[in-house]
Coordinates of C-alpha atoms in Angstrom, one line a residue:
X1 CA -26.4 96.0 -115.8
X2 CA -24.3 97.0 -118.9
X3 CA -22.2 99.5 -118.6
X4 CA -20.6 101.7 -121.8
X5 CA -17.6 103.3 -121.5
X6 CA -17.7 105.5 -124.3
X7 CA -15.3 108.3 -126.3
X8 CA -12.1 107.0 -124.3
X9 CA -8.5 106.6 -125.9
X10 CA -8.4 102.6 -125.9
X11 CA -4.9 101.8 -125.3
X12 CA -4.7 97.7 -125.5
X13 CA -1.5 96.6 -126.4
X14 CA -2.1 93.0 -126.5
X15 CA -4.3 93.8 -129.2
X16 CA -2.2 96.3 -130.9
X17 CA -5.1 99.2 -129.8
X18 CA -4.6 102.4 -129.7
X19 CA -7.5 104.4 -130.9
X20 CA -10.8 106.3 -129.8
X21 CA -13.3 104.0 -128.9
X22 CA -16.0 102.4 -127.0
X23 CA -16.1 99.9 -124.7
X24 CA -19.5 97.6 -123.5
X25 CA -19.2 95.7 -120.0
X26 CA -21.8 93.0 -119.2
X27 CA -22.0 90.2 -116.9
X28 CA -18.4 91.4 -115.2
X29 CA -16.7 90.6 -118.8
X30 CA -16.3 92.7 -122.2
X31 CA -19.0 92.3 -124.3
X32 CA -18.0 94.6 -126.9
X33 CA -15.7 97.1 -128.3
X34 CA -16.7 99.6 -130.4
X35 CA -14.7 102.6 -132.9
X36 CA -16.3 103.8 -135.8
X37 CA -19.4 102.0 -135.5
X38 CA -21.7 103.5 -133.2
X39 CA -22.0 101.7 -129.9
X40 CA -25.2 100.0 -128.7
X41 CA -27.3 101.2 -125.4
X42 CA -26.5 100.6 -122.0
X43 CA -28.2 100.9 -118.6
X44 CA -24.9 103.1 -117.4
X45 CA -22.9 105.4 -119.6
X46 CA -19.3 106.3 -118.4
X47 CA -18.1 109.5 -120.4
X48 CA -14.3 108.8 -121.0
X49 CA -13.6 111.8 -123.0
X50 CA -9.6 113.1 -122.3
X51 CA -9.2 109.5 -120.4
X52 CA -7.2 106.6 -121.5
X53 CA -9.0 103.6 -121.0
X54 CA -6.4 100.7 -120.4
X55 CA -6.5 97.0 -119.4
X56 CA -6.1 96.7 -115.6
X57 CA -2.7 96.9 -114.4
X58 CA -0.9 93.7 -112.8
X59 CA 2.2 93.8 -110.6
X60 CA 4.2 90.8 -110.4
X61 CA 5.3 91.1 -107.0
X62 CA 3.7 93.0 -103.9
X63 CA 4.5 92.9 -100.2
X64 CA 1.5 92.3 -98.3
X65 CA 2.8 92.0 -95.3
X66 CA 0.4 89.6 -93.8
X67 CA 0.3 87.5 -91.6
X68 CA 2.9 88.4 -89.1
X69 CA 3.6 92.5 -90.1
X70 CA 0.6 93.8 -89.9
X71 CA 1.5 97.2 -88.5
X72 CA 3.1 97.6 -92.0
X73 CA 0.5 96.8 -94.4
X74 CA -2.4 94.1 -94.2
X75 CA -3.8 92.2 -97.4
X76 CA -6.7 94.6 -97.2
X77 CA -5.0 97.8 -97.4
X78 CA -2.4 96.7 -100.1
X79 CA -5.4 95.6 -102.1
X80 CA -7.1 99.0 -101.6
X81 CA -3.5 100.8 -102.2
X82 CA -3.2 98.5 -105.4
X83 CA -6.7 99.8 -106.9
X84 CA -6.1 103.3 -106.1
X85 CA -2.6 102.7 -108.1
X86 CA -4.9 101.5 -111.2
X87 CA -3.8 97.6 -110.4
X88 CA -6.2 95.0 -111.0
X89 CA -4.1 92.4 -110.0
X90 CA -1.2 91.6 -107.8
X91 CA 1.0 88.6 -107.0
X92 CA 1.7 88.8 -103.0
X93 CA 5.3 87.9 -101.9
X94 CA 5.6 85.2 -99.4
X95 CA 7.9 87.0 -96.9
X96 CA 5.2 86.7 -94.2
X97 CA 5.6 85.3 -91.0
X98 CA 4.9 82.5 -91.3
X99 CA 6.3 82.1 -94.7
X100 CA 4.4 81.3 -97.7
X101 CA 5.8 77.9 -98.1
X102 CA 2.7 75.7 -97.7
X103 CA -0.3 75.3 -99.0
X104 CA -2.3 76.3 -96.3
X105 CA -0.3 79.4 -96.0
X106 CA -1.1 80.5 -99.7
X107 CA -5.0 79.0 -99.1
X108 CA -5.1 82.1 -96.0
X109 CA -3.6 84.7 -98.4
X110 CA -6.5 83.7 -101.0
X111 CA -9.4 83.8 -98.4
X112 CA -8.5 86.9 -97.2
X113 CA -8.3 88.9 -100.5
X114 CA -11.4 87.3 -101.3
X115 CA -13.0 89.0 -97.9
X116 CA -10.8 92.2 -98.6
X117 CA -13.1 92.3 -101.9
X118 CA -10.8 94.9 -104.0
X119 CA -8.6 93.6 -106.4
X120 CA -7.1 90.2 -107.3
X121 CA -4.5 88.5 -105.6
X122 CA -2.6 85.8 -106.5
X123 CA 0.0 84.2 -104.2
X124 CA 3.6 83.4 -105.3
X125 CA 5.1 80.5 -103.2
X126 CA 8.4 80.6 -101.1
X127 CA 11.1 78.9 -103.4
X128 CA 12.6 77.4 -100.1
X129 CA 11.4 76.5 -96.7
X130 CA 11.4 79.8 -94.4
X131 CA 13.6 81.5 -97.0
X132 CA 16.5 79.7 -95.7
X133 CA 17.7 78.8 -98.9
X134 CA 18.4 75.3 -97.9
X135 CA 15.4 72.8 -98.9
X136 CA 12.8 73.6 -101.6
X137 CA 9.3 74.2 -100.0
X138 CA 6.3 72.3 -101.1
X139 CA 6.4 73.1 -104.7
X140 CA 3.9 70.7 -106.1
X141 CA 0.9 71.4 -103.2
X142 CA 1.5 75.4 -103.7
X143 CA 0.9 75.3 -107.3
X144 CA -2.4 72.8 -106.1
X145 CA -2.9 76.0 -104.1
X146 CA -2.5 78.7 -107.1
X147 CA 0.6 79.9 -106.5
X148 CA 1.7 81.6 -109.7
X149 CA 5.2 81.8 -109.2
X150 CA 7.9 81.4 -106.6
X151 CA 10.4 83.5 -105.0
X152 CA 12.4 84.0 -101.7
X153 CA 11.4 87.8 -101.9
X154 CA 14.0 89.9 -100.7
X155 CA 16.5 87.0 -99.4
X156 CA 18.7 85.8 -102.7
X157 CA 19.3 81.8 -103.1
X158 CA 22.6 82.0 -102.8
X159 CA 23.3 78.1 -103.3
X160 CA 23.4 77.6 -106.5
X161 CA 22.5 73.7 -106.4
X162 CA 19.4 74.7 -104.4
X163 CA 18.6 77.1 -107.3
X164 CA 19.6 74.8 -110.0
X165 CA 16.9 72.0 -108.4
X166 CA 14.5 75.0 -107.8
X167 CA 14.2 75.8 -111.6
X168 CA 14.1 72.1 -112.7
X169 CA 11.2 71.5 -110.0
X170 CA 9.3 74.4 -111.3
X171 CA 10.0 73.7 -114.8
X172 CA 7.9 70.6 -114.3
X173 CA 4.9 72.6 -113.5
X174 CA 5.2 75.8 -115.2
X175 CA 5.7 78.8 -113.0
X176 CA 8.6 81.0 -113.0
X177 CA 11.2 81.9 -110.5
X178 CA 11.3 85.2 -109.5
X179 CA 14.7 86.3 -108.0
X180 CA 16.3 88.9 -106.0
X181 CA 19.7 88.5 -108.0
X182 CA 22.3 89.8 -105.3
X183 CA 25.5 87.9 -103.9
X184 CA 24.6 88.3 -100.2
X185 CA 28.4 88.5 -99.3
X186 CA 28.6 91.9 -101.2
X187 CA 25.7 93.2 -100.2
X188 CA 24.4 92.3 -96.7
X189 CA 26.5 95.1 -95.1
X190 CA 25.7 97.9 -97.4
X191 CA 23.2 100.9 -97.1
X192 CA 23.6 102.4 -100.7
X193 CA 25.3 102.3 -104.4
X194 CA 29.1 101.9 -104.1
X195 CA 30.5 104.4 -106.0
X196 CA 32.1 107.9 -105.6
X197 CA 28.8 109.1 -103.5
X198 CA 29.1 106.1 -100.9
X199 CA 32.7 106.9 -100.9
X200 CA 32.3 110.6 -100.1
X201 CA 29.7 110.4 -97.7
X202 CA 31.5 107.7 -95.7
X203 CA 29.0 104.8 -96.4
X204 CA 29.2 101.3 -97.1
X205 CA 28.5 100.4 -100.5
X206 CA 26.5 97.7 -102.5
X207 CA 28.4 97.4 -105.6
X208 CA 27.0 97.0 -108.9
X209 CA 29.1 93.4 -109.1
X210 CA 26.9 91.9 -106.5
X211 CA 24.0 91.9 -108.9
X212 CA 26.1 91.2 -112.2
X213 CA 27.5 88.3 -110.7
X214 CA 24.2 86.4 -109.4
X215 CA 22.4 87.8 -112.8
X216 CA 25.0 85.8 -114.7
X217 CA 24.6 82.8 -112.6
X218 CA 21.0 82.8 -112.8
X219 CA 21.0 82.9 -116.6
X220 CA 23.5 80.3 -116.6
X221 CA 21.4 77.9 -114.5
X222 CA 18.3 78.9 -116.6
X223 CA 20.2 77.5 -119.5
X224 CA 21.3 74.4 -117.9
X225 CA 17.8 73.4 -116.6
X226 CA 15.6 75.2 -119.1
X227 CA 14.0 76.4 -116.4
X228 CA 12.2 80.0 -116.1
X229 CA 14.0 82.5 -114.1
X230 CA 12.9 86.1 -113.8
X231 CA 15.2 88.9 -112.1
X232 CA 13.1 90.9 -110.1
X233 CA 14.2 95.0 -109.6
X234 CA 17.1 94.9 -112.2
X235 CA 19.1 97.7 -112.0
X236 CA 22.7 97.8 -113.1
X237 CA 24.0 98.2 -116.6
X238 CA 25.8 95.0 -116.7
X239 CA 22.9 92.6 -115.3
X240 CA 21.0 94.3 -118.3
X241 CA 23.1 93.6 -120.7
X242 CA 23.7 90.0 -119.7
X243 CA 19.8 89.3 -119.7
X244 CA 19.8 91.2 -123.0
X245 CA 22.4 88.8 -124.5
X246 CA 21.0 85.8 -122.8
X247 CA 17.2 86.4 -124.7
X248 CA 19.2 87.0 -128.1
X249 CA 20.6 83.2 -127.5
X250 CA 16.9 82.0 -126.6
X251 CA 17.5 81.9 -122.5
X252 CA 13.8 81.4 -120.5
X253 CA 14.9 84.8 -118.5
X254 CA 13.1 88.1 -118.1
X255 CA 13.4 91.1 -115.8
X256 CA 11.2 94.0 -114.4
X257 CA 12.2 97.1 -113.0
X258 CA 10.5 99.6 -110.6
X259 CA 10.3 103.2 -111.5
X260 CA 11.7 105.0 -108.5
X261 CA 15.0 103.6 -110.0
X262 CA 14.6 106.3 -112.8
X263 CA 13.7 109.0 -110.7
X264 CA 16.6 109.2 -108.1
X265 CA 20.0 108.3 -108.4
X266 CA 22.7 107.7 -105.6
X267 CA 23.4 111.0 -105.0
X268 CA 20.0 111.8 -102.5
X269 CA 21.7 109.5 -100.3
X270 CA 23.6 112.7 -99.4
X271 CA 20.1 113.7 -97.1
X272 CA 20.8 110.5 -95.0
X273 CA 17.4 110.5 -95.5
X274 CA 16.2 106.4 -95.0
X275 CA 13.3 107.1 -97.2
X276 CA 15.4 106.7 -100.0
X277 CA 17.2 103.5 -98.5
X278 CA 16.0 100.6 -100.8
X279 CA 17.1 97.2 -102.1
X280 CA 18.5 97.2 -104.6
X281 CA 19.7 100.6 -104.0
X282 CA 19.7 103.8 -106.0
X283 CA 22.1 103.7 -108.5
X284 CA 24.3 106.4 -110.5
X285 CA 23.3 108.0 -113.8
X286 CA 25.0 105.3 -116.3
X287 CA 23.0 102.6 -114.7
X288 CA 19.8 104.7 -114.8
X289 CA 20.3 105.4 -118.8
X290 CA 20.8 101.5 -119.1
X291 CA 17.4 100.7 -117.3
X292 CA 15.6 103.3 -119.9
X293 CA 17.7 101.6 -122.9
X294 CA 16.1 98.3 -121.2
X295 CA 12.9 99.1 -121.5
X296 CA 12.9 101.0 -124.9
X297 CA 14.3 97.7 -126.2
X298 CA 12.2 95.0 -124.7
X299 CA 15.1 93.7 -122.3
X300 CA 12.8 94.7 -119.6
X301 CA 9.4 94.1 -120.3
X302 CA 7.7 94.5 -116.8
X303 CA 7.3 97.6 -114.6
X304 CA 6.3 96.7 -110.6
X305 CA 6.1 99.1 -108.3
X306 CA 8.3 97.2 -105.8
X307 CA 5.6 97.9 -103.1
X308 CA 7.2 97.6 -99.7
X309 CA 5.4 98.8 -96.8
X310 CA 6.9 99.8 -93.6
X311 CA 5.7 101.4 -90.8
X312 CA 7.2 105.1 -90.4
X313 CA 8.4 104.5 -87.4
X314 CA 11.0 101.8 -88.7
X315 CA 12.3 104.4 -90.8
X316 CA 12.9 107.0 -88.0
X317 CA 16.5 105.4 -87.1
X318 CA 19.8 105.8 -88.2
X319 CA 20.6 105.1 -92.2
X320 CA 22.3 102.1 -91.3
X321 CA 19.6 100.5 -88.8
X322 CA 16.6 101.4 -90.9
X323 CA 14.9 98.7 -93.1
X324 CA 15.1 98.9 -97.1
X325 CA 11.8 99.5 -98.5
X326 CA 9.7 102.4 -100.3
X327 CA 5.9 102.3 -100.6
X328 CA 5.0 102.3 -104.2
X329 CA 1.7 101.2 -105.5
X330 CA 0.0 104.6 -105.5
X331 CA 2.7 106.6 -107.0
X332 CA 3.9 104.3 -109.5
X333 CA 2.1 105.9 -112.6
X334 CA 2.8 109.7 -112.2
X335 CA 6.4 108.4 -111.7
X336 CA 6.3 106.5 -115.1
X337 CA 5.0 109.5 -116.1
X338 CA 7.6 111.9 -115.2
X339 CA 10.6 109.6 -116.1
X340 CA 9.0 107.8 -119.3
X341 CA 6.2 109.5 -120.6
X342 CA 7.1 113.0 -120.7
X343 CA 11.1 113.0 -122.0
X344 CA 9.5 110.5 -124.8
X345 CA 11.3 107.7 -123.6
X346 CA 8.0 105.4 -124.1
X347 CA 4.8 106.1 -125.4
X348 CA 2.0 105.4 -123.9
X349 CA 1.0 102.0 -125.4
X350 CA 4.5 100.8 -124.7
X351 CA 4.1 101.9 -120.5
X352 CA 0.6 100.1 -120.3
X353 CA 2.2 97.0 -122.0
X354 CA 5.3 96.8 -119.3
X355 CA 2.0 97.2 -116.7
X356 CA -0.3 94.3 -118.3
X357 CA 1.0 92.4 -121.1
X358 CA 4.3 91.8 -119.7
X359 CA 3.5 90.6 -115.9
X360 CA 0.4 88.4 -117.4
X361 CA 2.3 86.7 -119.8
X362 CA 4.9 86.1 -116.9
X363 CA 2.5 84.7 -114.4
X364 CA 0.2 83.2 -117.1
X365 CA -2.7 85.2 -116.2
X366 CA -5.8 85.5 -118.1
X367 CA -6.1 89.4 -117.7
X368 CA -4.0 92.6 -119.2
X369 CA -6.5 92.9 -122.2
X370 CA -9.7 94.4 -123.3
X371 CA -10.1 92.3 -125.8
X372 CA -13.9 90.8 -126.1
X373 CA -14.7 88.1 -123.6
X374 CA -12.0 88.8 -121.2
X375 CA -12.4 90.2 -117.8
X376 CA -13.8 94.0 -117.4
X377 CA -10.6 94.6 -115.5
X378 CA -10.2 98.4 -116.6
X379 CA -8.0 101.5 -115.1
X380 CA -9.1 104.9 -116.6
X381 CA -6.1 107.3 -116.4
X382 CA -6.5 111.2 -117.1
X383 CA -3.0 111.9 -118.8
X384 CA -2.7 115.4 -118.1
X385 CA -4.2 116.0 -114.4
X386 CA -2.3 117.7 -112.0
X387 CA -1.8 116.9 -108.5
X388 CA 0.2 116.7 -105.6
X389 CA 1.3 113.1 -103.6
X390 CA 0.2 113.4 -100.2
X391 CA 1.5 110.6 -98.5
X392 CA -1.4 111.0 -95.7
X393 CA -3.9 110.1 -98.1
X394 CA -2.6 107.0 -98.8
X395 CA -4.7 104.0 -98.8
X396 CA -1.6 101.9 -97.8
X397 CA -1.2 101.7 -94.2
X398 CA 2.5 103.2 -94.8
X399 CA 3.6 106.1 -95.7
X400 CA 7.5 105.7 -96.4
X401 CA 7.8 107.5 -99.6
X402 CA 10.6 109.8 -100.7
X403 CA 8.2 111.8 -102.8
X404 CA 5.5 113.1 -100.1
X405 CA 4.4 116.4 -101.1
X406 CA 6.0 116.2 -105.1
X407 CA 4.0 117.6 -107.9
X408 CA 2.6 115.0 -110.2
X409 CA 1.2 114.8 -113.6
X410 CA -0.9 111.7 -114.7
X411 CA -3.5 109.8 -112.1
X412 CA -5.4 106.9 -112.0
X413 CA -9.3 108.1 -111.4
X414 CA -11.2 104.8 -111.8
X415 CA -10.3 101.2 -111.2
X416 CA -12.8 98.6 -112.1
X417 CA -12.5 94.6 -111.3
X418 CA -15.0 92.6 -113.1
X419 CA -16.8 95.6 -114.4
X420 CA -17.2 97.2 -110.8
X421 CA -16.0 100.5 -109.9
X422 CA -13.4 99.7 -107.1
X423 CA -11.8 103.2 -106.9
X424 CA -12.6 106.3 -108.6
X425 CA -11.5 109.8 -107.5
X426 CA -14.7 111.4 -109.4
X427 CA -18.1 110.8 -110.3
X428 CA -18.4 108.7 -113.3

């Protein structure tokens, strides 16, 4: 069946397209893109008048929790949540039980994703066995099992020699090392950003230096080895500046950020609400301003939801006992609209590039484009729809979001994978 999406605003940063037009879909692929010329006939017509038509979003690191923590999330529920957020491809973090540190565990992730039949899922392999930071995982076999990158998720690789060997070894195969760059000794006992607010509240802080120091080390090792290192959830002014300078020297380093670090500062911790507790912690305004600057000048090329689903009872404890994490896939777009589009920091084309081109390049995925011949992975957005975030309606199993009940502007109205509509909020 031939499907035509017509009269939409096509935003395809990979091909420098931002124009009204139509897209013809045939056999799961984009058969043609039409602008001034009249599009051909089709079996099904989707009128996209007033909508943005974008390549399907890609998230470079998502906690799917399965196997081992199915009370928080499963691969089926995580991929359903991804579709609701406009994501057609996600890379699954390996911090499950057992850890994805061997070929069999990576293949399990792929099989479960195929059974769910929601969005595309690509496994991320562990850098070290069991995330213990001591012995490298089966990197070669994980590459054969289609691992698109390597990471120990939220566990920093503290040993510099292990990190060096990881960069050297992964460099032989191509996939990057995605790192939670944080000095454990400076951060493991903290609950929020170290600064005026933590002192005022009497809470143990996580200093910005914990991120700055480890980011500097990772950059030095990437320069030494020629390996590819990616800083996940960069959050501090100095770390961003170090990445910027390293990129200017040609070091193979990249970084992503998460939109809730723009929406809130550490002042929200005055509420002692565990739903704001995340890792890295919410920072002060100077760091928020640096994040915006990094996005504007391209130092930060990727936006990730950093989806960390947690059963709500795990958050219903004292602040110092609660686990870190925010459930983010289904709320990423409206937060980006509020913090980046509405203030004029980014154009829609720049935002979509951070959600498509950036992660596709990082993970070497053949997606994130509307070019003819590419897979028809497409996200349709109503940029002006007014709605209210309702955690109870999440497709994720978890509800750990601090923006439940918040008014929002901009909504994903449909998500297509291989030309099939897998999610929609209205009849099309």
